[in-house]
Short mmCIF file of C-alpha atoms in Angstrom, two decimals:
data_model
loop_
_atom_site.label_atom_id
_atom_site.label_comp_id
_atom_site.label_asym_id
_atom_site.label_seq_id
_atom_site.Cartn_x
_atom_site.Cartn_y
_atom_site.Cartn_z
CA MET U 209 20.82 56.32 -69.10
CA LYS U 210 24.40 56.53 -67.11
CA SER U 211 26.40 55.41 -64.14
CA ILE U 212 29.79 56.37 -62.60
CA ASP U 213 32.19 54.09 -61.83
CA ILE U 214 35.61 55.16 -59.89
CA SER U 215 38.11 52.09 -60.71
CA ALA U 216 41.41 51.30 -62.14
CA SER U 217 39.95 51.25 -65.50
CA GLY U 218 39.50 54.88 -65.58
CA PHE U 219 43.14 55.24 -65.08
CA VAL U 220 43.81 52.69 -68.04
CA TYR U 221 41.33 54.76 -70.37
CA LEU U 222 43.24 58.24 -69.41
CA VAL U 223 46.77 56.68 -69.90
CA LEU U 224 45.28 55.65 -73.54
CA LEU U 225 44.08 59.11 -74.19
CA ILE U 226 47.48 60.86 -73.45
CA PHE U 227 49.22 58.34 -75.42
CA SER U 228 46.56 58.93 -78.51
CA CYS U 229 46.48 62.49 -78.44
CA GLN U 230 50.19 62.72 -78.68
CA THR U 231 50.60 60.80 -81.83
CA LEU U 232 49.56 60.99 -85.13
CA ILE U 233 48.10 57.14 -85.28
CA PHE U 234 44.97 57.86 -83.45
CA PRO U 235 43.33 61.41 -83.89
CA CYS U 236 41.34 62.55 -81.04
CA ALA U 237 38.24 63.59 -83.16
CA ALA U 238 36.87 63.85 -86.50
CA LYS U 239 35.02 67.19 -87.23
CA ASP U 240 31.19 65.99 -86.27
CA THR U 241 31.92 62.36 -85.27
CA LEU U 242 33.64 60.51 -82.22
CA SER U 243 34.88 56.97 -82.63
CA PHE U 244 35.87 54.40 -80.74
CA GLY U 245 39.89 55.05 -79.94
CA GLN U 246 39.23 58.73 -80.13
CA TYR U 247 39.05 61.22 -77.37
CA LEU U 248 37.43 64.41 -77.09
CA THR U 249 39.30 66.50 -74.43
CA ASN U 250 38.72 69.92 -72.50
CA SER U 251 40.04 71.97 -75.18
CA GLU U 252 38.43 70.37 -78.20
CA THR U 253 35.08 70.28 -79.47
CA ILE U 254 33.28 68.46 -82.43
CA VAL U 255 30.97 70.73 -84.49
CA SER U 256 28.07 69.38 -86.52
CA GLU U 257 28.41 69.49 -90.44
CA SER U 258 27.26 72.87 -91.29
CA GLU U 259 28.40 74.20 -88.14
CA VAL U 260 25.09 74.82 -86.15
CA PHE U 261 25.75 73.32 -83.15
CA GLU U 262 29.12 72.32 -81.01
CA LEU U 263 29.93 69.57 -78.60
CA GLY U 264 32.51 70.07 -75.57
CA PHE U 265 33.13 70.77 -72.02
CA PHE U 266 31.98 74.09 -70.67
CA SER U 267 32.02 75.61 -67.31
CA PRO U 268 28.61 77.48 -66.43
CA GLY U 269 28.62 81.27 -65.41
CA ASN U 270 31.66 81.70 -63.23
CA SER U 271 32.03 78.53 -62.20
CA THR U 272 35.18 76.49 -62.09
CA ILE U 273 33.45 73.20 -62.50
CA TYR U 274 33.03 71.07 -65.98
CA TYR U 275 29.83 69.86 -67.81
CA LEU U 276 29.76 68.17 -71.33
CA GLY U 277 27.22 69.76 -73.20
CA ILE U 278 25.95 71.22 -76.63
CA TRP U 279 25.68 74.87 -77.70
CA TYR U 280 25.01 77.05 -80.60
CA LYS U 281 28.14 77.29 -82.65
CA LYS U 282 26.96 80.46 -84.51
CA VAL U 283 25.69 82.39 -81.47
CA LYS U 284 28.39 84.79 -79.71
CA GLU U 285 26.67 84.40 -76.27
CA GLN U 286 27.27 80.65 -75.57
CA THR U 287 23.87 79.31 -75.09
CA VAL U 288 24.05 75.64 -73.85
CA VAL U 289 20.85 73.47 -74.96
CA TRP U 290 21.75 70.14 -73.74
CA VAL U 291 23.95 68.93 -70.86
CA ALA U 292 25.21 65.42 -70.51
CA ASN U 293 26.00 65.27 -66.92
CA ARG U 294 23.61 67.37 -65.21
CA ASP U 295 23.80 65.24 -61.74
CA PHE U 296 27.38 64.67 -61.66
CA SER U 297 30.24 67.51 -62.30
CA PHE U 298 34.26 67.55 -62.92
CA PHE U 299 36.28 69.54 -61.15
CA THR U 300 39.38 69.37 -63.07
CA SER U 301 40.11 70.15 -66.80
CA SER U 302 41.49 66.44 -67.35
CA ALA U 303 38.08 65.09 -68.03
CA ALA U 304 37.64 63.40 -71.77
CA LEU U 305 35.00 61.93 -73.78
CA THR U 306 35.15 58.62 -75.68
CA VAL U 307 33.40 55.71 -77.05
CA THR U 308 34.16 52.73 -75.34
CA ASP U 309 34.68 48.98 -76.87
CA ASP U 310 30.92 48.04 -75.81
CA GLY U 311 29.54 51.00 -77.83
CA ASN U 312 28.67 53.61 -74.72
CA LEU U 313 29.54 57.05 -74.33
CA VAL U 314 32.11 57.58 -71.38
CA ILE U 315 33.37 60.97 -69.78
CA LEU U 316 36.73 59.98 -68.14
CA GLU U 317 38.66 61.78 -65.14
CA GLY U 318 41.63 59.87 -63.39
CA LYS U 319 39.73 56.85 -61.86
CA ILE U 320 36.50 58.18 -62.30
CA SER U 321 34.38 56.84 -65.57
CA TYR U 322 30.93 58.43 -65.99
CA ARG U 323 28.81 56.71 -68.50
CA VAL U 324 26.56 59.20 -70.40
CA THR U 325 25.02 56.15 -72.29
CA ASN U 326 24.13 52.63 -71.13
CA ILE U 327 23.16 50.78 -74.33
CA SER U 328 23.97 46.97 -74.90
CA LEU U 329 26.99 45.55 -76.45
CA TYR U 330 27.55 46.92 -79.86
CA LYS U 331 30.80 47.33 -82.01
CA ASN U 332 32.08 50.05 -84.40
CA VAL U 333 29.71 52.72 -82.86
CA THR U 334 30.15 56.41 -83.64
CA ALA U 335 28.67 59.36 -82.03
CA THR U 336 28.11 62.08 -84.38
CA LEU U 337 26.52 65.70 -83.87
CA LEU U 338 23.62 66.73 -86.19
CA ASP U 339 22.60 69.93 -87.39
CA THR U 340 19.58 69.76 -85.35
CA GLY U 341 21.43 69.54 -82.20
CA ASN U 342 20.96 65.97 -81.81
CA LEU U 343 24.05 63.95 -80.66
CA VAL U 344 23.44 60.47 -81.95
CA LEU U 345 25.16 56.96 -81.28
CA ARG U 346 25.00 54.75 -84.69
CA ASP U 347 25.95 51.57 -85.66
CA GLU U 348 28.05 50.54 -88.55
CA ASN U 349 24.70 50.42 -90.58
CA LEU U 350 23.87 53.78 -89.19
CA ASN U 351 21.02 52.64 -86.98
CA ILE U 352 20.59 54.74 -84.28
CA LEU U 353 21.11 53.49 -81.04
CA TRP U 354 21.00 56.04 -78.64
CA GLN U 355 20.05 60.00 -79.10
CA SER U 356 20.23 62.61 -76.74
CA PHE U 357 16.84 64.24 -78.15
CA ASP U 358 15.49 61.55 -76.11
CA PHE U 359 16.93 63.03 -73.02
CA PRO U 360 16.15 66.34 -72.63
CA SER U 361 17.66 68.94 -70.49
CA HIS U 362 15.74 72.33 -70.11
CA THR U 363 15.63 73.17 -73.98
CA PHE U 364 12.80 72.46 -76.32
CA LEU U 365 14.77 72.37 -79.76
CA PRO U 366 12.83 71.94 -82.92
CA GLY U 367 12.25 68.59 -83.83
CA MET U 368 12.18 67.62 -80.14
CA LYS U 369 9.23 65.99 -78.85
CA LEU U 370 7.33 66.91 -75.51
CA GLY U 371 4.96 63.84 -74.37
CA TYR U 372 5.57 59.99 -73.67
CA ASP U 373 6.25 56.76 -75.45
CA LYS U 374 4.07 53.87 -73.53
CA SER U 375 5.54 50.96 -75.34
CA SER U 376 8.90 52.02 -74.13
CA GLY U 377 8.11 54.04 -71.12
CA ARG U 378 10.46 56.97 -72.33
CA ASN U 379 9.22 60.40 -70.90
CA TRP U 380 10.05 63.46 -73.10
CA SER U 381 10.03 66.21 -70.16
CA TYR U 382 12.03 69.39 -70.02
CA VAL U 383 13.76 70.20 -66.51
CA SER U 384 15.10 73.80 -65.64
CA TRP U 385 18.53 74.59 -64.32
CA LYS U 386 18.80 75.01 -60.65
CA SER U 387 20.71 78.49 -61.28
CA PRO U 388 22.66 79.93 -64.05
CA GLU U 389 25.96 78.38 -62.68
CA ASP U 390 24.24 74.93 -61.68
CA PRO U 391 22.81 73.11 -64.60
CA SER U 392 21.62 70.33 -62.23
CA PRO U 393 17.95 69.56 -62.51
CA GLY U 394 15.95 72.51 -60.98
CA ASN U 395 12.39 73.02 -59.52
CA PHE U 396 10.63 73.27 -62.79
CA THR U 397 9.52 70.59 -65.08
CA LEU U 398 7.61 70.91 -68.73
CA VAL U 399 5.52 68.09 -69.25
CA TRP U 400 2.64 66.84 -71.72
CA ASP U 401 -0.80 66.21 -70.20
CA ALA U 402 -2.70 63.69 -72.46
CA GLU U 403 -5.81 64.08 -70.43
CA THR U 404 -6.41 67.64 -71.38
CA SER U 405 -4.06 68.02 -74.34
CA ALA U 406 -1.83 70.86 -72.58
CA MET U 407 1.63 71.85 -71.90
CA ILE U 408 2.07 72.31 -67.91
CA VAL U 409 4.81 73.44 -66.01
CA MET U 410 5.25 71.71 -62.76
CA ASN U 411 6.74 73.15 -59.74
CA GLY U 412 7.58 70.06 -57.67
CA LEU U 413 4.44 67.73 -57.76
CA GLN U 414 2.07 71.15 -57.91
CA ILE U 415 0.94 72.57 -61.22
CA TYR U 416 2.41 75.88 -61.87
CA TRP U 417 1.13 76.93 -65.21
CA LYS U 418 -0.93 75.50 -68.13
CA SER U 419 -0.89 76.17 -71.61
CA GLY U 420 -4.58 75.57 -72.45
CA ALA U 421 -5.67 72.90 -74.15
CA TRP U 422 -4.50 71.96 -78.19
CA ASN U 423 -7.27 73.02 -80.60
CA GLY U 424 -5.44 71.80 -83.85
CA GLN U 425 -3.82 75.28 -84.27
CA ILE U 426 -2.81 77.01 -80.78
CA PHE U 427 -2.99 76.32 -77.07
CA SER U 428 -6.23 77.98 -75.66
CA LEU U 429 -4.49 80.06 -73.21
CA MET U 430 -1.49 81.09 -75.53
CA PRO U 431 -2.99 83.48 -78.19
CA GLU U 432 0.54 84.84 -79.24
CA LEU U 433 1.16 81.49 -81.19
CA ILE U 434 -1.44 83.04 -83.85
CA ARG U 435 0.89 85.64 -85.01
CA LEU U 436 3.80 83.15 -85.03
CA ASN U 437 2.02 80.35 -87.08
CA TYR U 438 4.16 81.73 -89.95
CA TYR U 439 7.32 81.18 -88.03
CA TYR U 440 6.97 77.78 -86.92
CA ASN U 441 4.70 74.80 -87.08
CA PHE U 442 3.43 72.85 -84.03
CA THR U 443 2.14 69.76 -84.47
CA TYR U 444 0.44 66.98 -82.30
CA ASP U 445 0.38 63.21 -82.68
CA SER U 446 -1.14 60.32 -80.63
CA ASP U 447 -1.32 56.82 -82.10
CA GLY U 448 -2.02 54.80 -78.88
CA LYS U 449 1.58 54.32 -78.16
CA MET U 450 3.22 57.56 -78.22
CA THR U 451 1.58 60.97 -77.41
CA TYR U 452 3.72 64.06 -78.20
CA VAL U 453 3.66 67.69 -79.64
CA THR U 454 6.63 68.94 -81.70
CA TYR U 455 7.50 71.78 -83.92
CA ASP U 456 9.47 72.68 -86.75
CA LEU U 457 10.78 75.97 -88.28
CA TYR U 458 9.46 77.05 -91.72
CA ASP U 459 12.87 78.64 -92.23
CA LYS U 460 15.72 76.26 -91.40
CA SER U 461 18.37 79.23 -91.24
CA VAL U 462 16.70 80.91 -87.90
CA ILE U 463 17.91 79.78 -84.85
CA SER U 464 14.73 79.73 -82.56
CA THR U 465 13.90 77.83 -79.51
CA HIS U 466 12.07 77.17 -76.10
CA VAL U 467 13.63 77.03 -72.67
CA VAL U 468 12.36 76.45 -69.38
CA ASP U 469 14.43 78.77 -67.22
CA ILE U 470 15.08 79.01 -63.65
CA SER U 471 11.94 80.70 -62.46
CA GLY U 472 9.64 78.50 -64.22
CA GLN U 473 8.76 80.59 -67.16
CA LEU U 474 8.62 78.94 -70.83
CA ARG U 475 10.25 81.26 -73.20
CA GLN U 476 10.29 81.36 -76.69
CA LEU U 477 13.72 83.09 -77.90
CA SER U 478 15.22 83.92 -81.38
CA TRP U 479 18.44 84.93 -82.21
CA LEU U 480 18.83 88.39 -84.07
CA GLU U 481 22.22 88.07 -85.99
CA SER U 482 21.97 91.90 -86.80
CA SER U 483 22.12 92.89 -83.00
CA LYS U 484 24.06 89.88 -81.91
CA GLN U 485 21.19 89.16 -79.11
CA TRP U 486 18.61 86.88 -78.10
CA ASN U 487 14.87 88.21 -78.78
CA LEU U 488 12.15 87.03 -76.55
CA SER U 489 8.92 86.45 -78.72
CA TRP U 490 6.55 85.15 -75.77
CA SER U 491 7.17 84.04 -72.33
CA GLN U 492 4.62 82.06 -70.07
CA PRO U 493 3.21 82.56 -67.23
CA ARG U 494 3.91 86.69 -67.73
CA GLN U 495 2.18 87.58 -64.50
CA GLN U 496 0.79 86.44 -61.49
CA CYS U 497 -2.30 85.55 -62.88
CA ASP U 498 -0.78 83.38 -65.64
CA ALA U 499 0.50 81.05 -62.78
CA TYR U 500 -2.00 77.93 -62.72
CA ALA U 501 -4.63 78.24 -59.81
CA PHE U 502 -2.86 81.46 -58.09
CA CYS U 503 -6.13 82.17 -56.18
CA GLY U 504 -7.00 78.53 -55.34
CA ALA U 505 -10.20 77.02 -55.77
CA PHE U 506 -12.99 79.18 -56.41
CA GLY U 507 -10.98 82.18 -56.38
CA ILE U 508 -10.50 84.63 -59.25
CA CYS U 509 -7.24 86.54 -60.03
CA ASN U 510 -7.20 90.45 -61.18
CA VAL U 511 -4.09 91.76 -62.47
CA THR U 512 -5.57 95.50 -61.48
CA SER U 513 -6.44 94.33 -57.97
CA LEU U 514 -4.16 95.48 -55.16
CA HIS U 515 -4.09 91.71 -53.85
CA PHE U 516 -4.48 90.26 -57.06
CA CYS U 517 -7.02 87.50 -55.78
CA ASN U 518 -10.80 87.60 -54.67
CA CYS U 519 -13.62 84.90 -53.87
CA LEU U 520 -16.16 84.30 -56.23
CA PRO U 521 -19.73 85.92 -55.35
CA GLY U 522 -21.00 83.76 -52.73
CA PHE U 523 -17.70 82.44 -51.42
CA GLU U 524 -15.14 83.43 -48.80
CA PRO U 525 -11.33 82.87 -48.31
CA HIS U 526 -10.99 79.46 -46.73
CA PHE U 527 -8.27 80.31 -44.50
CA GLU U 528 -8.62 84.14 -43.90
CA GLU U 529 -5.28 84.43 -41.74
CA GLN U 530 -3.53 83.10 -45.13
CA TRP U 531 -5.10 85.56 -47.41
CA GLY U 532 -4.11 88.48 -45.10
CA GLN U 533 -0.62 87.20 -45.82
CA PHE U 534 -0.85 86.89 -49.47
CA ASN U 535 -1.04 83.18 -49.74
CA TYR U 536 -4.22 82.63 -51.84
CA SER U 537 -3.39 78.94 -52.44
CA GLY U 538 -6.16 77.61 -49.68
CA GLY U 539 -8.96 79.11 -52.05
CA CYS U 540 -12.26 79.89 -51.15
CA THR U 541 -15.22 78.09 -49.84
CA ARG U 542 -19.04 78.52 -50.10
CA LYS U 543 -20.95 80.77 -47.72
CA THR U 544 -24.30 78.91 -48.28
CA GLY U 545 -24.44 75.48 -49.60
CA LEU U 546 -26.40 74.84 -52.79
CA GLN U 547 -30.14 73.33 -52.40
CA CYS U 548 -29.85 71.54 -55.69
CA SER U 549 -33.39 72.79 -56.54
CA TYR U 550 -35.02 75.72 -58.41
CA ASN U 551 -38.55 77.16 -57.82
CA SER U 552 -39.14 80.42 -60.07
CA ASN U 553 -42.13 81.37 -57.99
CA PHE U 554 -41.04 82.14 -54.53
CA LYS U 555 -37.91 84.52 -53.94
CA GLY U 556 -34.94 83.23 -51.78
CA LEU U 557 -35.67 79.24 -52.67
CA GLY U 558 -33.59 76.88 -54.86
CA ASP U 559 -30.59 77.55 -56.91
CA ARG U 560 -29.70 80.40 -59.73
CA PHE U 561 -26.86 81.88 -61.71
CA ILE U 562 -25.07 85.04 -61.51
CA LYS U 563 -23.42 86.14 -64.58
CA LEU U 564 -19.83 87.23 -64.53
CA THR U 565 -18.29 88.85 -67.53
CA LYS U 566 -14.88 89.15 -69.25
CA VAL U 567 -13.37 86.27 -67.23
CA ARG U 568 -10.99 83.39 -68.14
CA LEU U 569 -12.98 79.90 -67.89
CA PRO U 570 -11.97 77.62 -65.18
CA ASP U 571 -9.91 74.62 -65.79
CA SER U 572 -11.49 71.13 -66.65
CA PRO U 573 -14.30 71.85 -68.55
CA GLN U 574 -16.98 69.58 -69.87
CA ALA U 575 -18.89 69.72 -73.22
CA VAL U 576 -22.45 69.69 -73.32
CA VAL U 577 -24.28 69.22 -76.80
CA VAL U 578 -27.58 71.52 -76.37
CA PRO U 579 -29.54 73.84 -78.84
CA SER U 580 -29.23 77.13 -77.03
CA ILE U 581 -28.27 79.07 -74.04
CA ASP U 582 -31.30 78.44 -71.95
CA ALA U 583 -30.65 74.80 -72.74
CA CYS U 584 -27.52 75.00 -71.25
CA ARG U 585 -28.57 76.66 -68.36
CA LEU U 586 -31.39 74.51 -67.52
CA SER U 587 -28.63 71.55 -68.16
CA CYS U 588 -26.57 72.79 -65.20
CA LEU U 589 -29.51 73.57 -63.10
CA ASN U 590 -31.11 70.21 -63.18
CA ASN U 591 -27.62 68.82 -62.61
CA CYS U 592 -26.93 68.40 -58.65
CA SER U 593 -22.82 68.47 -59.46
CA CYS U 594 -22.93 71.24 -61.78
CA VAL U 595 -21.87 74.66 -60.30
CA ALA U 596 -21.59 76.64 -63.16
CA TYR U 597 -21.76 77.03 -67.19
CA SER U 598 -20.98 78.91 -69.94
CA TYR U 599 -22.22 79.46 -73.56
CA PHE U 600 -20.03 80.86 -76.59
CA GLY U 601 -20.39 80.17 -80.24
CA GLY U 602 -22.94 77.70 -79.90
CA ASN U 603 -20.84 75.60 -77.62
CA CYS U 604 -22.13 74.73 -73.93
CA THR U 605 -19.69 74.07 -71.48
CA VAL U 606 -20.27 73.07 -67.56
CA TRP U 607 -18.06 72.79 -64.72
CA GLY U 608 -18.86 70.08 -61.92
CA LYS U 609 -15.98 70.31 -59.30
CA ASP U 610 -13.69 73.28 -58.02
CA LEU U 611 -13.42 75.95 -60.20
CA MET U 612 -9.42 76.64 -60.59
CA ASN U 613 -7.45 79.19 -62.50
CA MET U 614 -9.71 81.82 -63.19
CA ALA U 615 -8.89 85.55 -63.98
CA THR U 616 -10.59 88.84 -64.51
CA LEU U 617 -9.27 89.81 -68.20
CA LEU U 618 -8.94 93.19 -69.51
CA ASP U 619 -11.65 94.57 -72.08
CA THR U 620 -9.35 94.20 -74.73
CA ASP U 621 -8.63 90.52 -73.97
CA THR U 622 -9.98 88.01 -76.55
CA LEU U 623 -10.27 85.44 -74.38
CA GLY U 624 -12.73 86.90 -71.97
CA ARG U 625 -15.95 85.29 -71.82
CA ASP U 626 -19.58 85.36 -70.16
CA PHE U 627 -19.51 82.63 -67.17
CA TYR U 628 -22.50 81.97 -64.80
CA LEU U 629 -21.93 80.78 -61.27
CA LYS U 630 -24.39 78.98 -59.70
CA LEU U 631 -25.63 80.20 -56.20
CA VAL U 632 -28.34 79.41 -53.62
CA ALA U 633 -31.10 81.87 -54.42
CA ALA U 634 -31.01 83.83 -51.03
CA GLU U 635 -26.90 84.22 -51.51
CA LEU U 636 -28.02 85.66 -55.10
CA ASP U 637 -30.27 88.18 -53.61
CA THR U 638 -27.66 89.09 -50.88
CA GLU U 639 -25.19 89.49 -53.94
CA ASN U 640 -27.88 91.70 -55.86
CA THR U 641 -28.46 93.86 -52.86
CA ASN U 642 -24.83 94.47 -51.86
CA ALA U 643 -24.22 95.01 -55.39
CA LYS U 644 -27.23 97.56 -55.23
CA TYR U 645 -25.89 99.28 -52.02
CA ARG U 646 -22.47 99.66 -53.96
CA ARG U 647 -23.91 101.32 -56.49
CA ILE U 648 -25.83 103.64 -54.46
CA ILE U 649 -22.88 104.35 -52.28
CA LEU U 650 -20.57 105.26 -55.37
CA TRP U 651 -23.28 107.35 -56.87
CA ILE U 652 -23.60 109.36 -53.63
CA PHE U 653 -19.57 109.77 -53.47
CA VAL U 654 -19.57 110.98 -56.83
CA LEU U 655 -22.54 113.58 -56.25
CA LEU U 656 -20.70 114.60 -53.26
CA VAL U 657 -17.46 114.98 -54.88
CA SER U 658 -19.13 116.73 -58.16
CA LEU U 659 -20.82 119.11 -55.56
CA GLU U 660 -17.72 120.07 -53.74
CA LEU U 661 -16.05 120.81 -56.80
CA LEU U 662 -19.04 123.04 -58.22
CA TYR U 663 -19.04 124.79 -54.66
CA ARG U 664 -15.08 125.58 -54.86
CA VAL U 665 -15.44 126.64 -58.76
CA ALA U 666 -18.72 129.19 -57.73
CA MET U 667 -16.65 130.53 -54.87
CA ARG U 668 -13.62 131.32 -56.97
CA ILE U 669 -15.69 132.83 -59.74
CA VAL U 670 -17.46 135.24 -56.80
CA ARG U 671 -14.10 136.24 -55.31
CA VAL U 672 -13.16 136.94 -58.87
CA LEU U 673 -16.01 139.45 -59.72
CA LYS U 674 -16.08 141.02 -56.35
CA ASP U 675 -12.34 141.95 -56.88
CA LYS U 676 -13.05 143.42 -60.22
CA HIS U 677 -16.21 145.31 -58.94
CA LYS U 678 -13.81 146.54 -56.05
CA SER U 679 -11.34 147.83 -58.67
CA ARG U 680 -14.07 149.68 -60.79
CA GLU U 681 -15.59 151.45 -57.83
CA GLY U 682 -12.19 152.22 -55.88
CA GLU U 683 -11.95 152.63 -52.16
CA ASP U 684 -12.79 155.36 -49.71
CA LEU U 685 -9.78 157.92 -49.24
CA LEU U 686 -11.08 159.09 -46.31
CA SER U 687 -11.05 155.64 -44.47
CA PHE U 688 -7.83 154.34 -45.81
CA GLU U 689 -5.08 153.72 -43.35
CA PHE U 690 -2.01 155.19 -44.90
CA SER U 691 1.69 154.15 -44.14
CA ILE U 692 4.85 154.67 -45.95
CA SER U 693 4.39 151.87 -48.15
CA PRO U 694 2.60 148.80 -47.09
CA GLY U 695 5.04 145.95 -46.34
CA THR U 696 7.74 148.08 -46.85
CA THR U 697 10.02 150.42 -44.16
CA LYS U 698 11.59 153.74 -44.86
CA HIS U 699 15.04 152.22 -45.90
CA ASP U 700 12.91 150.41 -48.56
CA VAL U 701 11.77 153.55 -49.75
CA THR U 702 14.81 155.54 -49.90
CA GLU U 703 16.86 152.73 -51.47
CA PRO U 704 14.77 150.89 -53.49
CA LYS U 705 15.79 147.51 -54.25
CA LYS U 706 15.52 144.74 -57.12
CA PRO U 707 12.10 143.08 -56.65
CA ARG U 708 12.67 139.75 -55.31
CA LYS U 709 10.98 136.28 -56.46
CA ASP U 710 10.09 135.32 -53.07
CA LYS U 711 8.30 138.54 -52.42
CA LYS U 712 4.83 140.26 -53.64
CA GLU U 713 4.66 143.45 -55.40
CA VAL U 714 2.82 146.23 -53.75
CA GLU U 715 -0.29 147.16 -55.43
CA ILE U 716 -1.10 151.12 -55.88
CA PRO U 717 -4.49 151.44 -54.45
CA LEU U 718 -7.35 153.45 -56.43
CA PHE U 719 -9.57 155.70 -54.83
CA ASN U 720 -13.12 156.90 -55.66
CA PHE U 721 -13.60 160.64 -56.95
CA SER U 722 -16.11 161.53 -54.12
CA SER U 723 -13.55 160.63 -51.41
CA VAL U 724 -10.43 162.33 -52.97
CA SER U 725 -12.79 165.54 -53.56
CA ALA U 726 -13.89 165.36 -49.78
CA ALA U 727 -10.31 164.86 -48.63
CA THR U 728 -8.99 167.88 -50.64
CA ASN U 729 -11.94 170.08 -49.75
CA ASN U 730 -12.92 170.13 -53.30
CA PHE U 731 -9.53 170.65 -54.52
CA SER U 732 -9.52 174.26 -52.46
CA ALA U 733 -6.14 176.28 -53.50
CA ALA U 734 -5.62 175.91 -49.68
CA ASN U 735 -5.03 171.94 -50.36
CA LYS U 736 -2.96 172.58 -53.52
CA LEU U 737 0.86 171.70 -52.89
CA GLY U 738 1.99 172.61 -56.56
CA GLU U 739 1.87 171.85 -60.00
CA GLY U 740 3.86 169.85 -62.16
CA GLY U 741 4.18 167.85 -65.44
CA PHE U 742 1.63 165.31 -64.29
CA GLY U 743 -0.78 168.27 -63.09
CA PRO U 744 -1.68 169.81 -59.84
CA VAL U 745 -0.76 168.26 -56.56
CA TYR U 746 -2.80 168.37 -53.50
CA LYS U 747 -2.70 167.49 -49.91
CA VAL U 748 -5.38 165.42 -48.28
CA SER U 749 -7.07 165.50 -44.86
CA TRP U 750 -8.73 162.49 -43.34
CA LYS U 751 -9.85 161.09 -40.02
CA HIS U 752 -7.60 158.37 -38.59
#
């Protein structure tokens, strides 16, 4: 596609550039087209016919290096969708783009000559930026010799392809940037898997995320596409030579795209002109359990679990120490190997199935045509290589190798299915026994907690009733221990202060009539101290 030359030819081109741009004889560029003899300098751009896209030099982020790229013209926030020189940057603003006499696009800077294209010798070639964002090289008959859509960067625009062409060996894939300031190829690549008819994000050589198989309308693990079917149209095409998926927008005025970002997420973005910002319609993977095979073989991911990953029933971590360090990629291994037999008359013999509910089914399923769920079960049971099956909507699916990419889903998730895992019967009995014990322990715990709560409530009620009964009867005045005022001093009595919030108020005691009568000698005149507006006042005598 491109090459770099450091020679005297670059200097010659630069001299021609300076001369041509300073005269009126050779214009530097038309609005949307660059022709032989024209130059696009750092301070200039070419714009597509309807001013949708713009081509020129840019510096990503806060960097001071230069790349040739394409971005949206009408979007206030510069959003680059294609970079010509991802693997080679320029350090001065003197770089310029031109079409050479052999018909190729070349970036010049001093003695450096960087080939963006590498086509055969053609004359009268022009480079035109289309409203689709596609930069095309065309001959004088308008035949396309080269197009940027065949060499994607990190952005999957409407009309672009994801897949490959067997006849030409061309692969349409999308590679993330290394960082927001470095558009060179990063760690994540979006590719098309023809075997499973799915989109895959690769992290180096490892699968990071899968979209699930294409069913003619959506990808199986991307139900969010259903609500966006009115918005854009995904199509899949395979004719033996080319295999790819592409999409178009129903409303051509809408600005929307898909991007593989530096974190490995595939994001669908739409520009909102009213708020002048990008709106995220969806992204994948959304969470840990969406990352492909996060829990390894025979592991199952659960977003509500503290450590995300657990082994399937009858399995244990393959590398226990790694699991303790939250590295689950090693997956799980069987505790007891399958016997490849079934005997319903003797407990503990042969293989059986344990049912798991609301799970995301594993990767790489195989369809089996059978009339019922029982026939599906027997089909797997009688096949020694079958390790699990699922039956839904009249369709039987079996698995015959490592179970990858499983997850426990929420009750509200419509992708949740019943899943039947094959285990040796003895292991299944152990699992059932363990489950029974766990249920018993859970019920005992619930019972003890309930009894504790009932006891606390009962004791509270008893205390309240006793206090009420005590207040109705009153205290015995003869046995009451007096002080000036409980919790106070003489100073507090003679000089009362405002009550403080952090100090309890003193309750006035109530005494029963019999003890008051006895303490005042039946209210005798000898004990009478005087009489006022509130009635007579008596002194009391009591034994301390």
